[in-house]
Amino acid sequence: VDRIKQDDIDLAIGDVLVSDISRAMLYENHGIRSLSPHSMGYSSFRISFSQIAYLGTMIASRLNSPVPGRDLLYLRYQYHPERFPTLVTDLSDELRWEKIMKKVWRSNDEPH
């Protein structure tokens, strides 16, 4: 977010292979326009002129619209710096399973 603001980027475009609405929420919560093409029906697996035109229309529309004023409760919690949107809490399923699997697959050298 700091780098995007520093470089005065007009629009952050998320991954087109998966719906990355959580990343778009992060940017918009910090006043940065963002676009998640996949969540708006764009598919990089359909290669055609109409898909390219549709992506261009989405980008132009997003650049000409205001940044939504949001104060998202979700973003008030601490989240994992490398696995956004994984929260750094006991509520996070991903981190909970990681702790469990570390115990299951621990090295034979470790004391039991």
One Martini backbone bead per residue (centre of mass of N, CA, C, O) as a GRO file, in nm:
protein
  112
    1VAL     BB    1   0.059   0.062  -0.022
    2ASP     BB    2   0.297   0.258   0.003
    3ARG     BB    3   0.409   0.214  -0.286
    4ILE     BB    4   0.159   0.304  -0.440
    5LYS     BB    5   0.152   0.591  -0.323
    6GLN     BB    6   0.442   0.676  -0.399
    7ASP     BB    7   0.386   0.607  -0.724
    8ASP     BB    8   0.102   0.703  -0.811
    9ILE     BB    9  -0.124   0.492  -0.846
   10ASP     BB   10  -0.440   0.453  -1.001
   11LEU     BB   11  -0.441   0.116  -1.031
   12ALA     BB   12  -0.527  -0.191  -0.882
   13ILE     BB   13  -0.467  -0.516  -1.013
   14GLY     BB   14  -0.571  -0.812  -0.978
   15ASP     BB   15  -0.612  -1.122  -1.011
   16VAL     BB   16  -0.742  -1.319  -1.296
   17LEU     BB   17  -0.766  -1.626  -1.172
   18VAL     BB   18  -0.886  -1.498  -0.909
   19SER     BB   19  -1.072  -1.404  -0.645
   20ASP     BB   20  -0.957  -1.074  -0.496
   21ILE     BB   21  -1.137  -0.900  -0.287
   22SER     BB   22  -0.953  -0.859  -0.037
   23ARG     BB   23  -0.740  -0.684  -0.181
   24ALA     BB   24  -0.931  -0.462  -0.271
   25MET     BB   25  -1.015  -0.380   0.015
   26LEU     BB   26  -0.739  -0.290   0.112
   27TYR     BB   27  -0.697  -0.060  -0.088
   28GLU     BB   28  -0.967   0.097  -0.042
   29ASN     BB   29  -0.914   0.147   0.265
   30HIS     BB   30  -0.651   0.336   0.149
   31GLY     BB   31  -0.751   0.501  -0.121
   32ILE     BB   32  -0.739   0.276  -0.355
   33ARG     BB   33  -0.784   0.183  -0.654
   34SER     BB   34  -0.961  -0.119  -0.757
   35LEU     BB   35  -0.932  -0.451  -0.930
   36SER     BB   36  -1.132  -0.758  -0.982
   37PRO     BB   37  -1.192  -0.921  -1.263
   38HIS     BB   38  -1.304  -1.200  -1.176
   39SER     BB   39  -1.544  -1.078  -0.995
   40MET     BB   40  -1.662  -0.948  -1.291
   41GLY     BB   41  -1.631  -1.202  -1.519
   42TYR     BB   42  -1.346  -1.240  -1.585
   43SER     BB   43  -1.146  -1.446  -1.823
   44SER     BB   44  -0.828  -1.577  -1.910
   45PHE     BB   45  -0.947  -1.844  -2.064
   46ARG     BB   46  -1.091  -1.634  -2.251
   47ILE     BB   47  -1.001  -1.582  -2.583
   48SER     BB   48  -1.088  -1.251  -2.686
   49PHE     BB   49  -1.195  -0.952  -2.789
   50SER     BB   50  -1.426  -0.918  -2.577
   51GLN     BB   51  -1.244  -0.954  -2.326
   52ILE     BB   52  -1.059  -0.713  -2.377
   53ALA     BB   53  -1.283  -0.501  -2.388
   54TYR     BB   54  -1.396  -0.560  -2.104
   55LEU     BB   55  -1.139  -0.488  -1.948
   56GLY     BB   56  -1.121  -0.196  -2.050
   57THR     BB   57  -1.396  -0.109  -1.933
   58MET     BB   58  -1.331  -0.167  -1.637
   59ILE     BB   59  -1.090   0.024  -1.610
   60ALA     BB   60  -1.230   0.288  -1.698
   61SER     BB   61  -1.454   0.281  -1.485
   62ARG     BB   62  -1.268   0.277  -1.231
   63LEU     BB   63  -1.109   0.545  -1.296
   64ASN     BB   64  -1.405   0.715  -1.299
   65SER     BB   65  -1.432   0.633  -1.002
   66PRO     BB   66  -1.472   0.644  -0.686
   67VAL     BB   67  -1.357   0.597  -0.380
   68PRO     BB   68  -1.460   0.417  -0.140
   69GLY     BB   69  -1.588   0.475   0.179
   70ARG     BB   70  -1.399   0.287   0.411
   71ASP     BB   71  -1.436   0.092   0.736
   72LEU     BB   72  -1.303  -0.201   0.791
   73LEU     BB   73  -1.314  -0.428   1.036
   74TYR     BB   74  -1.123  -0.648   0.929
   75LEU     BB   75  -0.866  -0.435   0.906
   76ARG     BB   76  -0.820  -0.413   1.231
   77TYR     BB   77  -0.678  -0.665   1.209
   78GLN     BB   78  -0.433  -0.890   1.222
   79TYR     BB   79  -0.230  -0.988   0.950
   80HIS     BB   80  -0.062  -1.173   0.743
   81PRO     BB   81   0.201  -1.052   0.551
   82GLU     BB   82   0.199  -1.317   0.331
   83ARG     BB   83  -0.139  -1.413   0.378
   84PHE     BB   84  -0.337  -1.250   0.254
   85PRO     BB   85  -0.628  -1.276   0.466
   86THR     BB   86  -0.475  -1.389   0.708
   87LEU     BB   87  -0.514  -1.418   1.030
   88VAL     BB   88  -0.351  -1.336   1.351
   89THR     BB   89  -0.520  -1.593   1.488
   90ASP     BB   90  -0.712  -1.850   1.623
   91LEU     BB   91  -0.931  -1.826   1.380
   92SER     BB   92  -0.730  -1.935   1.180
   93ASP     BB   93  -0.729  -2.211   0.987
   94GLU     BB   94  -0.453  -2.209   0.851
   95LEU     BB   95  -0.278  -2.176   1.112
   96ARG     BB   96  -0.394  -2.412   1.267
   97TRP     BB   97  -0.304  -2.635   1.063
   98GLU     BB   98  -0.006  -2.573   1.076
   99LYS     BB   99   0.032  -2.654   1.374
  100ILE     BB  100  -0.065  -2.943   1.347
  101MET     BB  101   0.137  -3.037   1.119
  102LYS     BB  102   0.397  -2.989   1.282
  103LYS     BB  103   0.330  -3.218   1.484
  104VAL     BB  104   0.293  -3.453   1.282
  105TRP     BB  105   0.576  -3.365   1.098
  106ARG     BB  106   0.797  -3.404   1.278
  107SER     BB  107   1.094  -3.463   1.370
  108ASN     BB  108   1.284  -3.727   1.500
  109ASP     BB  109   1.476  -3.530   1.678
  110GLU     BB  110   1.248  -3.456   1.838
  111PRO     BB  111   1.096  -3.426   2.118
  112HIS     BB  112   0.791  -3.581   2.260
   0.00000   0.00000   0.00000
